[in-house]
PDB file of C-alpha atoms and ligand atoms in Angstrom:
ATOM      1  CA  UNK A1114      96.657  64.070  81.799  1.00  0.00           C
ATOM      2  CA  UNK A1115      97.104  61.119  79.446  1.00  0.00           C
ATOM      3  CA  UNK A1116      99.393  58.163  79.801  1.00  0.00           C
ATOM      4  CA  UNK A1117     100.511  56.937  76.095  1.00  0.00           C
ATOM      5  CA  UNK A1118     101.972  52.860  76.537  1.00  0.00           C
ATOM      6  CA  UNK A1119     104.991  52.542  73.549  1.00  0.00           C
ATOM      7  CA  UNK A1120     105.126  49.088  73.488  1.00  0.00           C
ATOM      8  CA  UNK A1121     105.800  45.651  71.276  1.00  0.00           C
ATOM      9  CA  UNK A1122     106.631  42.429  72.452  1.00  0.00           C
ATOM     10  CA  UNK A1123     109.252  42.321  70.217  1.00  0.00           C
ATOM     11  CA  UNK A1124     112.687  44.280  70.345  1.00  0.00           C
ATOM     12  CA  UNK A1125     114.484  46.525  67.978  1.00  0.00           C
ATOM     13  CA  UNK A1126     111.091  47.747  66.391  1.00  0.00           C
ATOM     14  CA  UNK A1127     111.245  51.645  66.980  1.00  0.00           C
ATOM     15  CA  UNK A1128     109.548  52.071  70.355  1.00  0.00           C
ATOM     16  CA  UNK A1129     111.771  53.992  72.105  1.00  0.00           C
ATOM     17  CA  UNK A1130     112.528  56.184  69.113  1.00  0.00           C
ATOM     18  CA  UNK A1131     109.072  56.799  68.315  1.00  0.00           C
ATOM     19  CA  UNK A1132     108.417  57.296  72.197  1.00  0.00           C
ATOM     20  CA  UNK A1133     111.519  60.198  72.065  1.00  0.00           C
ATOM     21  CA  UNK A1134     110.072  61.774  68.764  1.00  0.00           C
ATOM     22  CA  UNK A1135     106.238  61.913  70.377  1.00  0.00           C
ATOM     23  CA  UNK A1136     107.802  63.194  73.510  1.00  0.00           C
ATOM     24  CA  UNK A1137     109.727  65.685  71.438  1.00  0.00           C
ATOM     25  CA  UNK A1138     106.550  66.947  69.427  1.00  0.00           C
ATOM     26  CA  UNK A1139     104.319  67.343  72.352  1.00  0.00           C
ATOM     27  CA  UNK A1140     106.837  69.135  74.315  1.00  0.00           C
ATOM     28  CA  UNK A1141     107.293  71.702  71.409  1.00  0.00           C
ATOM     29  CA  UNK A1142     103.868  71.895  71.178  1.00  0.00           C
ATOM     30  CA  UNK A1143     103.521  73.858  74.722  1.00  0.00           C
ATOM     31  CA  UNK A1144     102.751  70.483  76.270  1.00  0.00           C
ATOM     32  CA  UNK A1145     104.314  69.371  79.741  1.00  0.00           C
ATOM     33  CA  UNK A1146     105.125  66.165  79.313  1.00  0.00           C
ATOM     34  CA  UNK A1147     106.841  63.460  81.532  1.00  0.00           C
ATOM     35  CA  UNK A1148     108.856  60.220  79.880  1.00  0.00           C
ATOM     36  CA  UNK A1149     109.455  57.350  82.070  1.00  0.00           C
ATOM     37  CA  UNK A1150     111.430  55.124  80.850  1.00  0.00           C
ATOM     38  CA  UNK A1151     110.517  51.038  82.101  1.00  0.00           C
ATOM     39  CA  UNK A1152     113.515  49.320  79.907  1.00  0.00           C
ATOM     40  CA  UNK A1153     116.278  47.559  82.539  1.00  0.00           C
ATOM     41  CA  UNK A1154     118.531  48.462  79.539  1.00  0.00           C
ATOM     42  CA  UNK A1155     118.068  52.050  79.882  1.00  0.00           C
ATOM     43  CA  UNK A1156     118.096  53.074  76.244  1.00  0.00           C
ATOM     44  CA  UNK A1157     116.345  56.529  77.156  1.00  0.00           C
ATOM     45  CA  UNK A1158     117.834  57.428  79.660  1.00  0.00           C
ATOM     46  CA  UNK A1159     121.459  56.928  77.999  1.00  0.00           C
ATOM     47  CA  UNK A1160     120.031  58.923  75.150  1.00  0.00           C
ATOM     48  CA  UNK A1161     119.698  61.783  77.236  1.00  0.00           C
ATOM     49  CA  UNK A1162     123.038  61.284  78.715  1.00  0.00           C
ATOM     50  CA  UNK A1163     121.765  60.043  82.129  1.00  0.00           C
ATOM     51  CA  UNK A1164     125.017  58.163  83.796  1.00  0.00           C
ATOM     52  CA  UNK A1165     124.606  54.667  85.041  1.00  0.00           C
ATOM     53  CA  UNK A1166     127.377  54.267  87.307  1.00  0.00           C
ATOM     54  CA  UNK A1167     126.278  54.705  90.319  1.00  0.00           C
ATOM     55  CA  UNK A1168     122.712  53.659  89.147  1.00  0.00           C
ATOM     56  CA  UNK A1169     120.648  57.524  88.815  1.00  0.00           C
ATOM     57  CA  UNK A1170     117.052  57.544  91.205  1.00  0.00           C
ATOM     58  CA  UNK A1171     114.535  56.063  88.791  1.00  0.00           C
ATOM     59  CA  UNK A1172     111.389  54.334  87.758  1.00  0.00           C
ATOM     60  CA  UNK A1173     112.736  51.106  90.082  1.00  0.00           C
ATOM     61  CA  UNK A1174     112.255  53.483  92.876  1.00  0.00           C
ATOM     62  CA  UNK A1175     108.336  53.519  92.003  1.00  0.00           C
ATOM     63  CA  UNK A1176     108.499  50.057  93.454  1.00  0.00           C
ATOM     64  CA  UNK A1177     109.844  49.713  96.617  1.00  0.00           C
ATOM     65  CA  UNK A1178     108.669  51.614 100.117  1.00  0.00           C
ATOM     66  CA  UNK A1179     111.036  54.870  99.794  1.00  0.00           C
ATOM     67  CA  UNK A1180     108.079  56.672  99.460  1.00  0.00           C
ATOM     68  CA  UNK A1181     109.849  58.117  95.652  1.00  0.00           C
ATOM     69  CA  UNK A1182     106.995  59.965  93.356  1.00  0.00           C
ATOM     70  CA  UNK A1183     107.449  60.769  89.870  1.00  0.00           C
ATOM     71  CA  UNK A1184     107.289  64.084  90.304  1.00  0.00           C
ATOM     72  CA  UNK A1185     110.587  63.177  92.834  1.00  0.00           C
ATOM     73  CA  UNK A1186     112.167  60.849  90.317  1.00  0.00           C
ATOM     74  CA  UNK A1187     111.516  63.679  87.106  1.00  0.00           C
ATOM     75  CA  UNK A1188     114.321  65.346  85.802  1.00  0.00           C
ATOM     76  CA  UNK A1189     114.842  68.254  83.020  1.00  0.00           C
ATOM     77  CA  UNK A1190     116.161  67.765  79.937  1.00  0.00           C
ATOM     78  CA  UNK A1191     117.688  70.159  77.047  1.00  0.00           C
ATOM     79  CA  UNK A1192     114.101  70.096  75.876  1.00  0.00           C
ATOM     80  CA  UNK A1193     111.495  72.511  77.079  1.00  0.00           C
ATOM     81  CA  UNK A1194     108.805  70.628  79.137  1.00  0.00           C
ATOM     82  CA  UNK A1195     110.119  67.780  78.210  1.00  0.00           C
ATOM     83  CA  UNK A1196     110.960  65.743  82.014  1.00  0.00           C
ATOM     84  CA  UNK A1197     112.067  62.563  82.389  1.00  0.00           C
ATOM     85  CA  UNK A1198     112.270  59.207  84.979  1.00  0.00           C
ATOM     86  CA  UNK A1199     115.434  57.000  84.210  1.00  0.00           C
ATOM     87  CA  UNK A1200     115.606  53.476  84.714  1.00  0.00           C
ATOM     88  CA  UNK A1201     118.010  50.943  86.668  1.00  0.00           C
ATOM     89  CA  UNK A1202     118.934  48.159  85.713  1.00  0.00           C
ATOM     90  CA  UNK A1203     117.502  46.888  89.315  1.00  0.00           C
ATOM     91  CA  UNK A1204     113.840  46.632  87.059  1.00  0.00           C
ATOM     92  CA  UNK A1205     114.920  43.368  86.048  1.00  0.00           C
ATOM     93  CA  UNK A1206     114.860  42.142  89.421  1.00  0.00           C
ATOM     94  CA  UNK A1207     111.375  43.277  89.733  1.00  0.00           C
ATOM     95  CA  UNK A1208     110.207  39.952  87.501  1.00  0.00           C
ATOM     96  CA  UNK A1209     111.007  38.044  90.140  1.00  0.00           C
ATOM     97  CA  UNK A1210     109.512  40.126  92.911  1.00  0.00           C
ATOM     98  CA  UNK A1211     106.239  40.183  90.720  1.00  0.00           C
ATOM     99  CA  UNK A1212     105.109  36.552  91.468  1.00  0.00           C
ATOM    100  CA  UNK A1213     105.587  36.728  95.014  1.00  0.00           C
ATOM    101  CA  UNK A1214     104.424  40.332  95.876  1.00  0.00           C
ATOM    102  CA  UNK A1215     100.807  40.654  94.939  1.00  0.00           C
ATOM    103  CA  UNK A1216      99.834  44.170  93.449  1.00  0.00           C
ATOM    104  CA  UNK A1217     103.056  44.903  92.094  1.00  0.00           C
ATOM    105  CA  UNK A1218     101.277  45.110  88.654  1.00  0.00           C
ATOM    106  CA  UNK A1219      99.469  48.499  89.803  1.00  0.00           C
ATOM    107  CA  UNK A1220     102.388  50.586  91.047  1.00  0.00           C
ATOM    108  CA  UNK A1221     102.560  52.900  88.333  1.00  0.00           C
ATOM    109  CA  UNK A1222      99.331  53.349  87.817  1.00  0.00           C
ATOM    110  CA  UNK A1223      99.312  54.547  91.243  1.00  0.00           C
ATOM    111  CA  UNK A1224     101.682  56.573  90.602  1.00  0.00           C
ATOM    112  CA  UNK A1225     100.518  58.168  87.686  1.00  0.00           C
ATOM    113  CA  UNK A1226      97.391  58.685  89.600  1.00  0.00           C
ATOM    114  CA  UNK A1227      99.125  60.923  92.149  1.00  0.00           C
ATOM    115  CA  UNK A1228     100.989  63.055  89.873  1.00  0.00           C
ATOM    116  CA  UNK A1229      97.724  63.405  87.695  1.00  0.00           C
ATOM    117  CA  UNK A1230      98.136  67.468  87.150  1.00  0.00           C
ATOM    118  CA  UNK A1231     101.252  68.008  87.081  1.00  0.00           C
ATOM    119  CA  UNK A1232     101.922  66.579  82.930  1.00  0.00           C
ATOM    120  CA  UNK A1233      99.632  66.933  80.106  1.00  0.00           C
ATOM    121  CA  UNK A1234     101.150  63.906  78.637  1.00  0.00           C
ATOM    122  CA  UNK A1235     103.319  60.835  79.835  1.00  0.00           C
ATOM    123  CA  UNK A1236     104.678  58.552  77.677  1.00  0.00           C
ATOM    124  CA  UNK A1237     105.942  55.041  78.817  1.00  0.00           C
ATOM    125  CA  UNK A1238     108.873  53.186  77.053  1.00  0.00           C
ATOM    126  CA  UNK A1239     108.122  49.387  77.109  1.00  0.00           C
ATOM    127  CA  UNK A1240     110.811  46.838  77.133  1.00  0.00           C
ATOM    128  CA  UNK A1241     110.299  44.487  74.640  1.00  0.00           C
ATOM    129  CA  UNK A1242     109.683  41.843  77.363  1.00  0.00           C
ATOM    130  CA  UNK A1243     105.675  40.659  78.504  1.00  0.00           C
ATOM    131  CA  UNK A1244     106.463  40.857  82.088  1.00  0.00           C
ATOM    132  CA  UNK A1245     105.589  42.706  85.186  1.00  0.00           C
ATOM    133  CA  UNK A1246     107.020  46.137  83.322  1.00  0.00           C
ATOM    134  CA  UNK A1247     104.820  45.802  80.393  1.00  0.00           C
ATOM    135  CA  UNK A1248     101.538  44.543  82.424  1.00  0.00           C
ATOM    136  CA  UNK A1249     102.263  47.899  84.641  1.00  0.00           C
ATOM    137  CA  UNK A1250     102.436  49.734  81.526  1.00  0.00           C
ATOM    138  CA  UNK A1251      99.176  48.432  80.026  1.00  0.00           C
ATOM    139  CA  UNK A1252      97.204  48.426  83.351  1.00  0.00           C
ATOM    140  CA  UNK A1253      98.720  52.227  83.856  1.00  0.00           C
ATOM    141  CA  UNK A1254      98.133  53.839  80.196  1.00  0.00           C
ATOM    142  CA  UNK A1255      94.784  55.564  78.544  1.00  0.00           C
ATOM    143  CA  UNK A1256      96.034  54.443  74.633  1.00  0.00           C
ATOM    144  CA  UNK A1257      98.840  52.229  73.560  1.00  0.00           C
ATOM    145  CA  UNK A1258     101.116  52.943  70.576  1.00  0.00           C
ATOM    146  CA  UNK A1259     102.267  50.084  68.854  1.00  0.00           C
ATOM    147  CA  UNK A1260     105.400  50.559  66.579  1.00  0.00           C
ATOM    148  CA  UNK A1261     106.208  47.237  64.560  1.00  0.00           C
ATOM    149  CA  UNK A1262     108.447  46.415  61.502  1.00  0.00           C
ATOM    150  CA  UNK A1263     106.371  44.725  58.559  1.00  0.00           C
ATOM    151  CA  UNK A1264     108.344  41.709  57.893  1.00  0.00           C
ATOM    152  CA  UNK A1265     106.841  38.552  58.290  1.00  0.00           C
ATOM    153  CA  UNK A1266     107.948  37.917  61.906  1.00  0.00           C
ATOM    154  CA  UNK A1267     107.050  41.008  63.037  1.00  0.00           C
ATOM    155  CA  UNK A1268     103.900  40.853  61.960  1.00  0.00           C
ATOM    156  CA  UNK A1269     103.659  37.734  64.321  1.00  0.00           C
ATOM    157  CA  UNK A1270     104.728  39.752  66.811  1.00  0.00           C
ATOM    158  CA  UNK A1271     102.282  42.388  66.625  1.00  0.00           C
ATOM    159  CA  UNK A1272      99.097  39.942  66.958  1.00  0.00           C
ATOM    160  CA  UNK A1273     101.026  38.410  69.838  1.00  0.00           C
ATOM    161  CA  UNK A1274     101.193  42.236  71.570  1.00  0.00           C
ATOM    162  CA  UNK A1275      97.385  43.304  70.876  1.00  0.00           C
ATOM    163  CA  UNK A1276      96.130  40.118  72.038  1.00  0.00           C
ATOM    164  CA  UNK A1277      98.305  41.081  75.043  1.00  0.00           C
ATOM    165  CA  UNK A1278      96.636  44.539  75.130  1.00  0.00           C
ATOM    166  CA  UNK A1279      93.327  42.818  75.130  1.00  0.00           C
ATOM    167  CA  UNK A1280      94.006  40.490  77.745  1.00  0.00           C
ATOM    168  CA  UNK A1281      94.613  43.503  80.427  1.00  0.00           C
ATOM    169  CA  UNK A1282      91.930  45.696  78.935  1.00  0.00           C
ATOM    170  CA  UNK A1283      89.584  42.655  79.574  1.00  0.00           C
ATOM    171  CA  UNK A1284      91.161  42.204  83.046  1.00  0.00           C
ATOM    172  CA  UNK A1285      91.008  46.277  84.060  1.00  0.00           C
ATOM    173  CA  UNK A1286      87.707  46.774  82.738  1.00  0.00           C
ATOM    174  CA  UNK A1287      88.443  50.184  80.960  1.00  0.00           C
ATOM    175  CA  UNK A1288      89.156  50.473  77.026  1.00  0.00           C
ATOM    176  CA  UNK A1289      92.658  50.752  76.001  1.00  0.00           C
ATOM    177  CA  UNK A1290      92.157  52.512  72.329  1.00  0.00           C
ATOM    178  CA  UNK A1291      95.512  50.755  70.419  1.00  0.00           C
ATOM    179  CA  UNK A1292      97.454  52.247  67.246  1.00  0.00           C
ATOM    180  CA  UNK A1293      99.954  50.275  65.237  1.00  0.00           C
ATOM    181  CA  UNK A1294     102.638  52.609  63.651  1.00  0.00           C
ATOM    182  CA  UNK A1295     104.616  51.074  60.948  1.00  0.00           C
ATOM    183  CA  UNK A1296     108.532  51.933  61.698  1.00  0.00           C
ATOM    184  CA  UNK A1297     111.370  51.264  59.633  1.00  0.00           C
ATOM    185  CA  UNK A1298     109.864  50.778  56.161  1.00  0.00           C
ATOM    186  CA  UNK A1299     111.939  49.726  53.151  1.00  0.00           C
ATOM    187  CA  UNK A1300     109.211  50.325  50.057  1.00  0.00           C
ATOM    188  CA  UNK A1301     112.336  49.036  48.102  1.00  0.00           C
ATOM    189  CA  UNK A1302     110.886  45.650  49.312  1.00  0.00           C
ATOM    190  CA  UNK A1303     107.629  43.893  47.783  1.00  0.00           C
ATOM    191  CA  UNK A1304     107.630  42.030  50.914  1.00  0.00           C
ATOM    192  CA  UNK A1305     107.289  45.258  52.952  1.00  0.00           C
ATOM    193  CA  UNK A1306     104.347  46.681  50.358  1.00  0.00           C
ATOM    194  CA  UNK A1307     102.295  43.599  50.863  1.00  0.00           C
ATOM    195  CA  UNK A1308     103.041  43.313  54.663  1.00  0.00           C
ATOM    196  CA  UNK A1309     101.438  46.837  55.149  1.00  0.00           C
ATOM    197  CA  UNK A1310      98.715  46.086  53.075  1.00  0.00           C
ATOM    198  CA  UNK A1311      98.128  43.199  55.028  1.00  0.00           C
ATOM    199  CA  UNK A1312      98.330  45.476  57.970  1.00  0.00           C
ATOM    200  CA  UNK A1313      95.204  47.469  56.679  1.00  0.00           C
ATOM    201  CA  UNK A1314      93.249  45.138  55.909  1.00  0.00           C
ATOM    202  CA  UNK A1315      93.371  43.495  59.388  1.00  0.00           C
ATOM    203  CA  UNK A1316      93.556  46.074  61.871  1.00  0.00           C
ATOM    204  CA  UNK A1317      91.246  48.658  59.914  1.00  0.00           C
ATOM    205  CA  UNK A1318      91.423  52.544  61.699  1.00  0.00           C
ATOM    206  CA  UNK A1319      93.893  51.435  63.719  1.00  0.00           C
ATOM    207  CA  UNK A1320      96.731  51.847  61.455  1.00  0.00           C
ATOM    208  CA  UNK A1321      98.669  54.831  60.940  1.00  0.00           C
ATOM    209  CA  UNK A1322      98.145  55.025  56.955  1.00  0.00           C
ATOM    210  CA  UNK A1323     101.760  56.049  56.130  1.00  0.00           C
ATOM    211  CA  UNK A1324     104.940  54.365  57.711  1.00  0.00           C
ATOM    212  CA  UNK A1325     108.056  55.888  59.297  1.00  0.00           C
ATOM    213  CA  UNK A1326     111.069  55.422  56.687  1.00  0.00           C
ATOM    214  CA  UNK A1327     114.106  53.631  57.620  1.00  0.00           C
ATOM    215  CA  UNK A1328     116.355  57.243  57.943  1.00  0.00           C
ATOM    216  CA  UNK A1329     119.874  56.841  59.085  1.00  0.00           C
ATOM    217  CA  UNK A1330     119.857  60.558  60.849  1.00  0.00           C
ATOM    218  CA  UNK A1331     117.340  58.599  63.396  1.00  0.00           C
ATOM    219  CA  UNK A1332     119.683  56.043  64.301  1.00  0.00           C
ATOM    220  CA  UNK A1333     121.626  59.036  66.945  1.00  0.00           C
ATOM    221  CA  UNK A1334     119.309  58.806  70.103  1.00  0.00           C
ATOM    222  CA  UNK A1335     121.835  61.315  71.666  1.00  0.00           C
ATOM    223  CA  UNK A1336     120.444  63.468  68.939  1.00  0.00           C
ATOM    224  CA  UNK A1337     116.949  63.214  69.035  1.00  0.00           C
ATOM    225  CA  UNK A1338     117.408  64.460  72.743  1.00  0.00           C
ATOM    226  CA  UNK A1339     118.631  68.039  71.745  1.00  0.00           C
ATOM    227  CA  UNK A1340     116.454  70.761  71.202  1.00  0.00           C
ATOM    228  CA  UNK A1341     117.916  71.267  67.881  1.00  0.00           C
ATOM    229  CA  UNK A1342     114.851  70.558  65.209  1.00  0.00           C
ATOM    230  CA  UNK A1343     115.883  67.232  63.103  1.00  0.00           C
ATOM    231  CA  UNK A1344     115.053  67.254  59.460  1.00  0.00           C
ATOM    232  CA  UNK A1345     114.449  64.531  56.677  1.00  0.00           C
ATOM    233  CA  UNK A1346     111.872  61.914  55.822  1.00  0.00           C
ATOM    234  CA  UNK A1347     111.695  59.852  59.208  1.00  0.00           C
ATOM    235  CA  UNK A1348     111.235  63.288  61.209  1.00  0.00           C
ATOM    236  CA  UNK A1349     108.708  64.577  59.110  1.00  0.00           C
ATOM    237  CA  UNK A1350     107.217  60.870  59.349  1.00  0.00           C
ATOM    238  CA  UNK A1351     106.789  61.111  62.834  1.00  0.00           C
ATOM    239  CA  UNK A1352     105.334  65.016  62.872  1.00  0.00           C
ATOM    240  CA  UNK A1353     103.110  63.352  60.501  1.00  0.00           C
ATOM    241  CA  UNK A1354     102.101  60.155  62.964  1.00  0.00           C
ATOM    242  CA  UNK A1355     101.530  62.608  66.189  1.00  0.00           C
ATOM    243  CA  UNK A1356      99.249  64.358  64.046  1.00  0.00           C
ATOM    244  CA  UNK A1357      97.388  61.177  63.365  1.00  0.00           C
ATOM    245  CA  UNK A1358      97.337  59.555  67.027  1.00  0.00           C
ATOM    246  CA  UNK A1359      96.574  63.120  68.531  1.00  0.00           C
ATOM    247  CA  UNK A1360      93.413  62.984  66.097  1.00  0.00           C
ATOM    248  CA  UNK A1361      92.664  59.503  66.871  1.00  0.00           C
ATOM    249  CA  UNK A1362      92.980  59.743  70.717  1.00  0.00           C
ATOM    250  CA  UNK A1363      90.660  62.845  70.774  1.00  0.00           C
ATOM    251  CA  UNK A1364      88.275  60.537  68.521  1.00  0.00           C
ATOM    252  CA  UNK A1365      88.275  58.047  71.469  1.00  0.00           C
ATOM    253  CA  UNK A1366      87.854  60.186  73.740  1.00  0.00           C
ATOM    254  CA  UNK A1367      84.655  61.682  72.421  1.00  0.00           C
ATOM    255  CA  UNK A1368      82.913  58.371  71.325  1.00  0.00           C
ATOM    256  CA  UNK A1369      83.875  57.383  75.231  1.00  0.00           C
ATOM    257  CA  UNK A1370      82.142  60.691  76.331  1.00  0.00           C
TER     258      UNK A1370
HETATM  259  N1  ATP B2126     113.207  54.968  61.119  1.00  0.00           N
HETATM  260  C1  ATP B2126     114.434  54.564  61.457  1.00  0.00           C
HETATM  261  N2  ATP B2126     115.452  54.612  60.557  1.00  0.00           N
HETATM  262  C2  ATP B2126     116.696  54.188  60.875  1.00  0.00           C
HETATM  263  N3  ATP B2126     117.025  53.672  62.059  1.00  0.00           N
HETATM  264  C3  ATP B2126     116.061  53.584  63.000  1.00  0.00           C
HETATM  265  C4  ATP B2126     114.720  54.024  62.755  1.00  0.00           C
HETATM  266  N4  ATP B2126     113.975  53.779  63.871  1.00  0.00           N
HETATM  267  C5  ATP B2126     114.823  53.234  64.764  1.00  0.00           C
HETATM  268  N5  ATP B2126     116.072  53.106  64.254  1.00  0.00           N
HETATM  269  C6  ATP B2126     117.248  52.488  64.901  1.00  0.00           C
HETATM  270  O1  ATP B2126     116.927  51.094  65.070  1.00  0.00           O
HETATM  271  C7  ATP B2126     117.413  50.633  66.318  1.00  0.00           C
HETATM  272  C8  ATP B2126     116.247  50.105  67.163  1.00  0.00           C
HETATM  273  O2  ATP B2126     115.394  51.203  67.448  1.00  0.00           O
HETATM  274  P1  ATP B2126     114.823  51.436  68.918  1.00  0.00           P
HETATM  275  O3  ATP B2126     115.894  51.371  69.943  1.00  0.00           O
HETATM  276  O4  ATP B2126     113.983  52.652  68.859  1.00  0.00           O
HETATM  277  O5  ATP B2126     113.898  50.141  69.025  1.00  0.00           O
HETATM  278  P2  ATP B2126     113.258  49.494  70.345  1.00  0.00           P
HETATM  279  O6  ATP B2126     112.030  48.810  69.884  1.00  0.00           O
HETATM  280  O7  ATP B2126     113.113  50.525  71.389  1.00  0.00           O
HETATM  281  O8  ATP B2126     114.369  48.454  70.773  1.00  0.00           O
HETATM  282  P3  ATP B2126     114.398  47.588  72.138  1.00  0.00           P
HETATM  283  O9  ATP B2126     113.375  46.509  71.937  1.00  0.00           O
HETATM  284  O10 ATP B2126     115.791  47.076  72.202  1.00  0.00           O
HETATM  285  O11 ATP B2126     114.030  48.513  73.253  1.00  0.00           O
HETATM  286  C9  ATP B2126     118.135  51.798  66.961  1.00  0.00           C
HETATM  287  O12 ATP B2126     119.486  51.713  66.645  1.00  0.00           O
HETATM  288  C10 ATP B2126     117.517  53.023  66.282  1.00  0.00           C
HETATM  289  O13 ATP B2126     118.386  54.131  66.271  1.00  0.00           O
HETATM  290 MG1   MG B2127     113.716  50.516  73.441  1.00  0.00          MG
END
């Protein structure tokens, strides 16, 4: 099994679309794959028409003493192999716990530990937030995916998140191999052409070398949570990325061999 981080400090930059379409492609690969979603705002788990009134069992659960698993918390979706955790908005409470309640940082990685052979692949959606949820992520996952934007302040953004990455890699004392995905490229922009140049240049091999498009039939979530195959640019954009990170990942994993 391998846990896949989606996260960026900053919000709005793709992650949990990227995290559904990688999720998607896996699963209709044959894989078994198991999306937990970490975001207090639930963006996910609404996509895939999860109520929140009363809060649904969830990733919070992971937390406390019930004694929840993730193989517990999973759910089906309309996908094939394709399960998924929801989150509460409770997870924002768990910020607070976090400095008070020492090892809180390493409950999902416990968790993933225990439901090791049940998934091929689990992806975790990030909130855009460097807290307790994010550190859990990062301590938890074997590669992190890094969607960013490539304006100016994004850019900012994604040196802030690697260092990040760094910081707990340094801390858990096991490599974290990272991979930026440009999301939500306008090449109608010079400023966008020389920002992913930029990119290139200073995160060599770690860069997807193409960029998702900005494609309005990605903006329906509900969508991308049918089985129904999507079409267009960003869609074959993202076929095109899993390719990529699948390669890259199986690079790491041989050079840590
Ligand atoms: N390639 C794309 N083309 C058009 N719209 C997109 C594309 N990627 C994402 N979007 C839209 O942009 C918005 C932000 O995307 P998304 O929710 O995936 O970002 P996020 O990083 O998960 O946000 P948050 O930080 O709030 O969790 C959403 O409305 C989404 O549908
Ligand atoms: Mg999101």
């Amino acid at each position: 099994m391998q846990a896949w981080a989606i996260a960026n400090q900053k919000g709005g930059v793709g992650k949990t679309t990227t995290t559904l379409f990688l999720a998607r492609g896996l699963a209709m690969a044959g894989h078994r794959v198991l999306l937990v979603d970490l975001d207090p705002h639930a963006s996910l788990t609404r996509a895939f028409g999860v109520p929140g009134d009363p809060p649904p069992a969830g990733t919070h659960d992971l937390f406390g003493s019930s004694g929840a698993t993730l193989s517990s918390l999973a759910r089906g979706t309309s996908i094939d192999g394709l399960k998924l955790v929801a989150a509460q908005p409770a997870l924002a409470t768990l910020e607070r716990r976090g400095a008070t309640q020492p090892g809180l940082g390493l409950s999902l990685g416990r968790a993933l530990h225990a439901v090791h052979p049940a998934f091929d692949y689990v992806l975790l959606d990030c909130p855009p937030t460097l807290g307790l949820l994010m550190i859990n992520a990062l301590a938890a996952a074997d590669r992190l995916v890094v969607p960013t934007q490539t304006d100016q302040l994004a850019l900012h953004g994604l040196a802030d998140m690697l260092r990040t990455a760094q910081m707990v890699e340094r801390s858990r004392r096991r490599p974290l191999p990272s991979y930026v995905l440009p999301t939500l490229y306008d090449r109608r922009t010079r400023s966008g052409i020389h920002n992913l140049d930029l990119l290139h240049d200073r995160y060599e091999g770690r860069v997807w070398p193409a960029a998702v498009p900005v494609d309005t039939r990605l903006r329906d979530a509900n969508a991308l949570t049918q089985a129904a195959p999507i079409t267009g640019r960003g869609a074959d954009a993202y076929r095109r990325a899993l390719a990529w990170l699948l390669a890259q990942s199986d690079a790491a994993q041989r050079q840590a061999a």
